[in-house]
Amino acid sequence: MLQKAPLIMTMCLCLWTLATSRDTLQVYKIDNTIGLPAMNGDLSDWQEAYAVGGFTDSQNIYYLGNHDWASWEGFDVDYQAKIYLAHDGTYLYLGWQVLVDDISLVGNGCCTHDCIRLSFGAKDDWLYLFNGPVIQDSNPRTLAYAYEYVAGTTPGPLPTYEIRILKDDLPRYYPMVNPPFALMSFGTEDYDDSLTTGMKAAFLGLRAVMTDDPLVSATNPWDNSAFYPVVQFLDQYPDSVAAQKNPPQGPDGISLTAAPNPFNPSTTIRYSLQGTGDLSIYTTEGSLITSIKGCAGKDSYAWDGRDAKGNPVSTGMYLVLLRNAHTTKTTRILLVR
């Protein structure tokens, strides 16, 4: 045991150095009481609290394919995205909305179509999700290792991507550290009609800190985890989500919240009350849409914008009422189709 102590201390010191010498990307937890996002290419079920931003400065650029800066016009012209990240006890969840892309290449295929790329730090150890339909063994595409995933896309000029990956599959994942973290890159390969312009490509990484020359491909930055951010898996919810999970009770012992709001296609109504009561949804004119009898304690109800007969209701404002024998609590929700 005495001989192992220096080794353990050295390993802990190395992990501490890794975690404190680069940019940090904090990933908050999510669970069924909040609503796990479906991996279907539709980002409407992601809460804004899980948005981690996009690309911000030149250090996010791993590589420029034309070997000069002339082809790069900036994040507001060439490429920009809004990225969501979350995790639970088992999986890492990623949502990706392309906001800017001056030339969009739709389809499946490496180096000929737009994609997002998850890099794991070893030679050719990556996962591509292309700007095309999900096809088994083709999109997503991996090379070095068959990662366990569920993915969805909405292809087009400004595509959306979603993917869920098993955390234990991540090769540079350190679950015994507090907080647990991984070294990996969330990036894109934006090729911009490379077949006719001679590889006008921009390889970008979220929160990457690229310190080598991005015009020199020999540095092979995609396969060098020294440029990757520290991805911390926090055992906590974002502040706004934590407030939704534990809404403050008033002096009458009753609380009512709904999120997301506005919403499409569904919102989660969370309530807490003493005794039993009813939860009802009305139009602003007072017509009953649907109701739940016998509500008690703390619970939630996912409303999908349909009435009691299953018919979809129209866009507009609706009233949610929570009532027990003594008190009524009301909140407004806005459905946007």
Coordinates of C-alpha atoms in Angstrom, one line a residue:
M1 CA 0.0 0.0 0.0
L2 CA 2.9 2.4 0.8
Q3 CA 4.3 1.9 -2.7
K4 CA 1.0 2.7 -4.4
A5 CA 0.5 6.0 -2.6
P6 CA 2.9 8.0 -4.8
L7 CA 1.3 6.5 -8.0
I8 CA -2.2 7.4 -6.8
M9 CA -1.1 10.9 -5.8
T10 CA 0.6 11.4 -9.2
M11 CA -2.5 10.2 -11.1
C12 CA -4.7 12.6 -9.1
L13 CA -2.3 15.5 -9.7
C14 CA -2.3 14.8 -13.4
L15 CA -6.1 14.8 -13.5
W16 CA -6.2 18.0 -11.5
T17 CA -3.7 19.6 -14.0
L18 CA -5.9 18.5 -16.9
A19 CA -9.0 19.9 -15.3
T20 CA -7.5 23.3 -14.5
S21 CA -5.3 24.1 -17.5
R22 CA -8.0 24.5 -20.2
D23 CA -11.5 26.0 -20.9
T24 CA -14.3 24.4 -18.8
L25 CA -17.6 23.4 -20.3
Q26 CA -20.2 22.7 -17.6
V27 CA -22.9 20.2 -18.3
Y28 CA -26.0 20.1 -16.0
K29 CA -28.0 17.1 -15.2
I30 CA -31.5 16.4 -16.5
D31 CA -34.1 13.7 -15.7
N32 CA -37.6 12.6 -16.4
T33 CA -39.2 15.1 -14.0
I34 CA -37.7 17.9 -16.2
G35 CA -38.3 16.0 -19.5
L36 CA -35.5 14.2 -21.4
P37 CA -35.2 15.5 -24.9
A38 CA -36.2 13.1 -27.6
M39 CA -33.4 12.4 -30.1
N40 CA -35.4 13.2 -33.2
G41 CA -33.8 16.3 -34.7
D42 CA -36.5 18.6 -33.1
L43 CA -35.0 20.9 -30.5
S44 CA -38.3 22.3 -29.2
D45 CA -38.2 20.1 -26.1
W46 CA -34.8 21.5 -24.9
Q47 CA -35.0 24.1 -22.2
E48 CA -32.9 27.2 -22.7
A49 CA -31.1 26.6 -19.4
Y50 CA -29.2 23.8 -21.1
A51 CA -27.8 26.0 -23.9
V52 CA -24.0 26.3 -23.8
G53 CA -23.6 28.8 -26.6
G54 CA -21.6 28.5 -29.8
F55 CA -18.3 29.5 -31.4
T56 CA -16.7 32.7 -30.1
D57 CA -13.2 33.4 -31.2
S58 CA -10.3 32.2 -33.4
Q59 CA -9.1 29.7 -30.9
N60 CA -12.2 27.7 -31.7
I61 CA -10.8 27.2 -35.3
Y62 CA -8.9 23.9 -35.5
Y63 CA -8.1 24.1 -39.2
L64 CA -8.7 26.2 -42.3
G65 CA -8.5 24.1 -45.5
N66 CA -7.4 26.8 -48.0
H67 CA -4.1 27.4 -46.0
D68 CA -4.8 31.1 -45.6
W69 CA -7.4 33.3 -43.9
A70 CA -8.8 34.7 -47.1
S71 CA -11.7 32.2 -47.1
W72 CA -12.7 32.9 -43.5
E73 CA -15.2 35.7 -43.2
G74 CA -16.2 35.2 -39.6
F75 CA -18.7 33.4 -37.4
D76 CA -21.5 35.7 -38.5
V77 CA -21.0 34.8 -42.2
D78 CA -19.3 31.3 -42.5
Y79 CA -20.8 29.3 -39.7
Q80 CA -22.4 29.6 -36.3
A81 CA -24.5 27.3 -34.1
K82 CA -26.4 27.1 -30.9
I83 CA -25.5 24.0 -28.8
Y84 CA -27.3 22.3 -25.9
L85 CA -25.8 19.8 -23.5
A86 CA -27.2 17.8 -20.6
H87 CA -26.5 14.5 -18.9
D88 CA -28.2 12.0 -16.6
G89 CA -26.7 9.1 -14.7
T90 CA -26.0 7.1 -17.9
Y91 CA -26.0 9.3 -21.0
L92 CA -24.7 12.6 -22.5
Y93 CA -27.3 14.5 -24.6
L94 CA -26.4 17.0 -27.3
G95 CA -28.6 19.3 -29.3
W96 CA -27.3 21.4 -32.2
Q97 CA -29.0 24.2 -34.1
V98 CA -27.1 25.7 -37.1
L99 CA -27.8 29.4 -37.1
V100 CA -25.5 30.6 -39.9
D101 CA -24.0 28.7 -42.9
D102 CA -23.2 30.5 -46.1
I103 CA -23.0 27.4 -48.2
S104 CA -25.0 24.3 -47.0
L105 CA -24.2 20.8 -48.2
V106 CA -27.0 18.4 -47.5
G107 CA -26.4 14.6 -47.6
N108 CA -24.4 11.8 -46.0
G109 CA -20.7 11.4 -46.7
C110 CA -17.4 12.5 -45.2
C111 CA -15.7 15.5 -46.7
T112 CA -18.6 16.2 -49.1
H113 CA -21.4 17.2 -46.8
D114 CA -21.9 19.3 -43.7
C115 CA -21.8 17.5 -40.3
I116 CA -21.1 17.8 -36.7
R117 CA -18.1 15.9 -35.4
L118 CA -17.5 14.5 -31.9
S119 CA -13.8 13.8 -31.4
F120 CA -12.5 11.6 -28.6
G121 CA -8.8 12.3 -28.7
A122 CA -7.2 9.3 -30.4
K123 CA -6.2 8.9 -34.1
D124 CA -9.4 8.6 -36.2
D125 CA -11.6 8.1 -33.0
W126 CA -14.6 10.3 -33.9
L127 CA -18.3 10.2 -34.7
Y128 CA -19.8 12.1 -37.6
L129 CA -23.5 13.0 -37.7
F130 CA -24.2 14.3 -41.3
N131 CA -26.6 16.9 -42.6
G132 CA -28.8 14.1 -43.9
P133 CA -31.3 11.5 -42.8
V134 CA -30.2 9.0 -40.1
I135 CA -29.3 5.7 -41.7
Q136 CA -28.0 2.7 -39.8
D137 CA -24.2 2.2 -40.2
S138 CA -24.0 5.3 -42.4
N139 CA -25.3 8.3 -40.5
P140 CA -24.0 8.6 -37.8
R141 CA -20.6 7.2 -38.9
T142 CA -17.9 6.1 -36.5
L143 CA -14.5 4.6 -37.3
A144 CA -12.5 3.5 -34.3
Y145 CA -15.2 2.3 -32.0
A146 CA -18.9 1.4 -32.1
Y147 CA -20.2 4.0 -29.7
E148 CA -23.7 3.4 -28.3
Y149 CA -25.9 6.2 -29.5
V150 CA -29.4 7.4 -30.5
A151 CA -29.5 10.2 -33.0
G152 CA -31.9 12.4 -35.0
T153 CA -31.5 15.1 -37.6
T154 CA -33.6 17.7 -39.5
P155 CA -31.5 18.2 -42.7
G156 CA -31.6 21.4 -44.7
P157 CA -29.8 24.7 -45.2
L158 CA -29.8 25.3 -41.4
P159 CA -30.0 21.7 -40.0
T160 CA -30.5 20.5 -36.5
Y161 CA -28.8 17.5 -34.9
E162 CA -29.4 15.5 -31.7
I163 CA -27.4 12.6 -30.3
R164 CA -27.3 10.7 -27.1
I165 CA -24.1 8.8 -26.2
L166 CA -23.3 6.4 -23.4
K167 CA -21.0 8.2 -21.0
D168 CA -19.1 5.1 -20.1
D169 CA -18.1 4.7 -23.7
L170 CA -16.2 8.0 -23.7
P171 CA -12.5 7.0 -23.6
R172 CA -11.3 10.1 -21.7
Y173 CA -14.0 10.1 -19.1
Y174 CA -13.0 10.3 -15.4
P175 CA -16.1 9.4 -13.3
M176 CA -14.2 9.1 -10.0
V177 CA -13.1 12.8 -10.0
N178 CA -15.4 15.4 -8.3
P179 CA -17.0 16.7 -10.5
P180 CA -16.6 13.9 -13.1
F181 CA -15.2 15.2 -16.4
A182 CA -14.3 14.1 -19.9
L183 CA -12.0 15.4 -22.6
M184 CA -13.8 15.5 -25.9
S185 CA -14.5 18.0 -28.7
F186 CA -17.9 19.0 -30.0
G187 CA -17.2 20.4 -33.4
T188 CA -18.2 20.7 -37.1
E189 CA -16.6 20.3 -40.5
D190 CA -18.0 23.1 -42.7
Y191 CA -16.8 22.2 -46.2
D192 CA -18.4 25.1 -48.3
D193 CA -18.5 23.5 -51.7
S194 CA -15.1 21.9 -51.4
L195 CA -15.4 20.0 -54.6
T196 CA -15.2 23.2 -56.7
T197 CA -13.2 25.6 -54.5
G198 CA -10.3 23.4 -53.5
M199 CA -11.1 22.4 -50.0
K200 CA -12.5 25.6 -48.6
A201 CA -13.1 24.0 -45.2
A202 CA -13.4 25.3 -41.6
F203 CA -13.1 22.8 -38.7
L204 CA -14.5 24.3 -35.5
G205 CA -14.6 23.1 -31.9
L206 CA -16.9 24.4 -29.2
R207 CA -14.8 26.0 -26.4
A208 CA -11.7 24.6 -28.1
V209 CA -8.4 26.4 -27.2
M210 CA -6.3 25.9 -30.4
T211 CA -2.8 27.2 -29.7
D212 CA -1.1 25.8 -32.9
D213 CA -1.4 27.3 -36.4
P214 CA -4.8 26.3 -37.8
L215 CA -3.4 26.7 -41.4
V216 CA -1.0 23.7 -40.8
S217 CA -2.9 20.4 -41.2
A218 CA 0.1 18.4 -40.0
T219 CA -0.6 19.4 -36.4
N220 CA -3.6 17.0 -36.6
P221 CA -5.6 19.0 -34.0
W222 CA -8.8 16.8 -34.2
D223 CA -6.8 13.9 -32.7
N224 CA -5.1 15.9 -30.0
S225 CA -7.1 16.2 -26.8
A226 CA -4.7 18.9 -25.5
F227 CA -6.9 21.3 -27.4
Y228 CA -10.2 19.9 -26.0
P229 CA -12.2 21.6 -23.2
V230 CA -12.8 20.0 -19.9
V231 CA -16.4 18.8 -20.0
Q232 CA -17.6 18.8 -16.4
F233 CA -20.7 16.6 -15.5
L234 CA -22.3 18.6 -12.7
D235 CA -24.6 16.9 -10.2
Q236 CA -27.0 19.8 -10.2
Y237 CA -29.6 21.5 -12.3
P238 CA -29.4 24.9 -13.9
D239 CA -30.8 27.6 -11.6
S240 CA -34.0 28.1 -13.5
V241 CA -34.6 24.3 -13.7
A242 CA -33.9 23.8 -10.0
A243 CA -36.6 26.4 -9.3
Q244 CA -39.0 24.5 -11.4
K245 CA -38.3 21.2 -9.7
N246 CA -38.9 22.7 -6.3
P247 CA -41.4 25.6 -6.8
P248 CA -41.8 27.7 -3.6
Q249 CA -45.1 27.1 -1.8
G250 CA -47.1 30.1 -0.7
P251 CA -48.5 30.6 2.8
D252 CA -51.6 28.6 1.6
G253 CA -49.4 25.5 0.9
I254 CA -50.1 25.5 -2.9
S255 CA -47.7 26.2 -5.9
L256 CA -48.1 26.0 -9.6
T257 CA -45.5 26.4 -12.5
A258 CA -45.3 25.5 -16.2
A259 CA -42.2 25.1 -18.4
P260 CA -41.4 25.6 -21.1
N261 CA -43.7 28.6 -21.6
P262 CA -44.4 29.6 -24.4
F263 CA -44.4 26.0 -25.6
N264 CA -44.7 23.7 -28.6
P265 CA -45.6 20.9 -28.7
S266 CA -45.9 20.3 -24.9
T267 CA -45.3 21.8 -21.5
T268 CA -44.9 20.3 -18.1
I269 CA -47.1 21.6 -15.4
R270 CA -45.7 21.1 -11.9
Y271 CA -47.8 21.5 -8.8
S272 CA -47.8 21.1 -5.0
L273 CA -50.7 21.3 -2.7
Q274 CA -51.9 20.3 0.7
G275 CA -54.7 17.7 0.7
T276 CA -56.4 16.9 -2.7
G277 CA -57.6 19.0 -5.5
D278 CA -58.2 19.4 -9.2
L279 CA -56.0 20.7 -12.0
S280 CA -57.8 22.2 -15.0
I281 CA -56.9 24.0 -18.2
Y282 CA -59.3 26.7 -19.6
T283 CA -59.4 29.0 -22.6
T284 CA -59.3 32.7 -21.7
E285 CA -63.0 32.8 -22.4
G286 CA -63.6 30.2 -19.6
S287 CA -64.2 27.1 -21.7
L288 CA -62.8 23.9 -20.1
I289 CA -60.2 22.1 -22.2
T290 CA -59.2 19.3 -19.9
S291 CA -58.9 18.5 -16.2
I292 CA -57.4 16.0 -13.7
K293 CA -59.2 15.1 -10.6
G294 CA -57.8 14.0 -7.3
C295 CA -54.4 15.7 -7.5
A296 CA -52.3 15.5 -4.3
G297 CA -48.9 16.4 -2.9
K298 CA -46.1 17.2 -5.4
D299 CA -46.5 15.9 -9.0
S300 CA -46.5 17.0 -12.6
Y301 CA -48.6 16.8 -15.7
A302 CA -47.4 17.0 -19.3
W303 CA -49.9 18.7 -21.5
D304 CA -49.6 18.2 -25.2
G305 CA -52.0 20.9 -26.4
R306 CA -55.0 18.6 -26.8
D307 CA -58.4 18.6 -25.2
A308 CA -60.0 15.8 -23.2
K309 CA -61.1 14.1 -26.5
G310 CA -57.5 14.2 -27.9
N311 CA -58.2 17.0 -30.4
P312 CA -55.4 19.6 -30.8
V313 CA -56.3 23.1 -29.7
S314 CA -55.3 26.2 -31.5
T315 CA -52.5 28.7 -30.8
G316 CA -53.2 31.0 -28.0
M317 CA -53.2 31.8 -24.3
Y318 CA -54.7 29.3 -21.8
L319 CA -55.3 29.3 -18.0
V320 CA -54.2 26.6 -15.7
L321 CA -56.1 26.4 -12.4
L322 CA -55.1 24.3 -9.4
R323 CA -57.8 24.1 -6.7
N324 CA -58.2 22.5 -3.3
A325 CA -60.9 23.0 -0.7
H326 CA -59.4 26.3 0.4
T327 CA -57.4 28.0 -2.4
T328 CA -57.2 28.4 -6.1
K329 CA -53.8 29.0 -7.9
T330 CA -53.7 30.2 -11.5
T331 CA -51.0 30.6 -14.1
R332 CA -51.1 31.4 -17.8
I333 CA -49.5 29.4 -20.6
L334 CA -49.0 30.2 -24.3
L335 CA -49.2 27.6 -27.0
V336 CA -47.4 28.6 -30.2
R337 CA -47.9 26.2 -33.2

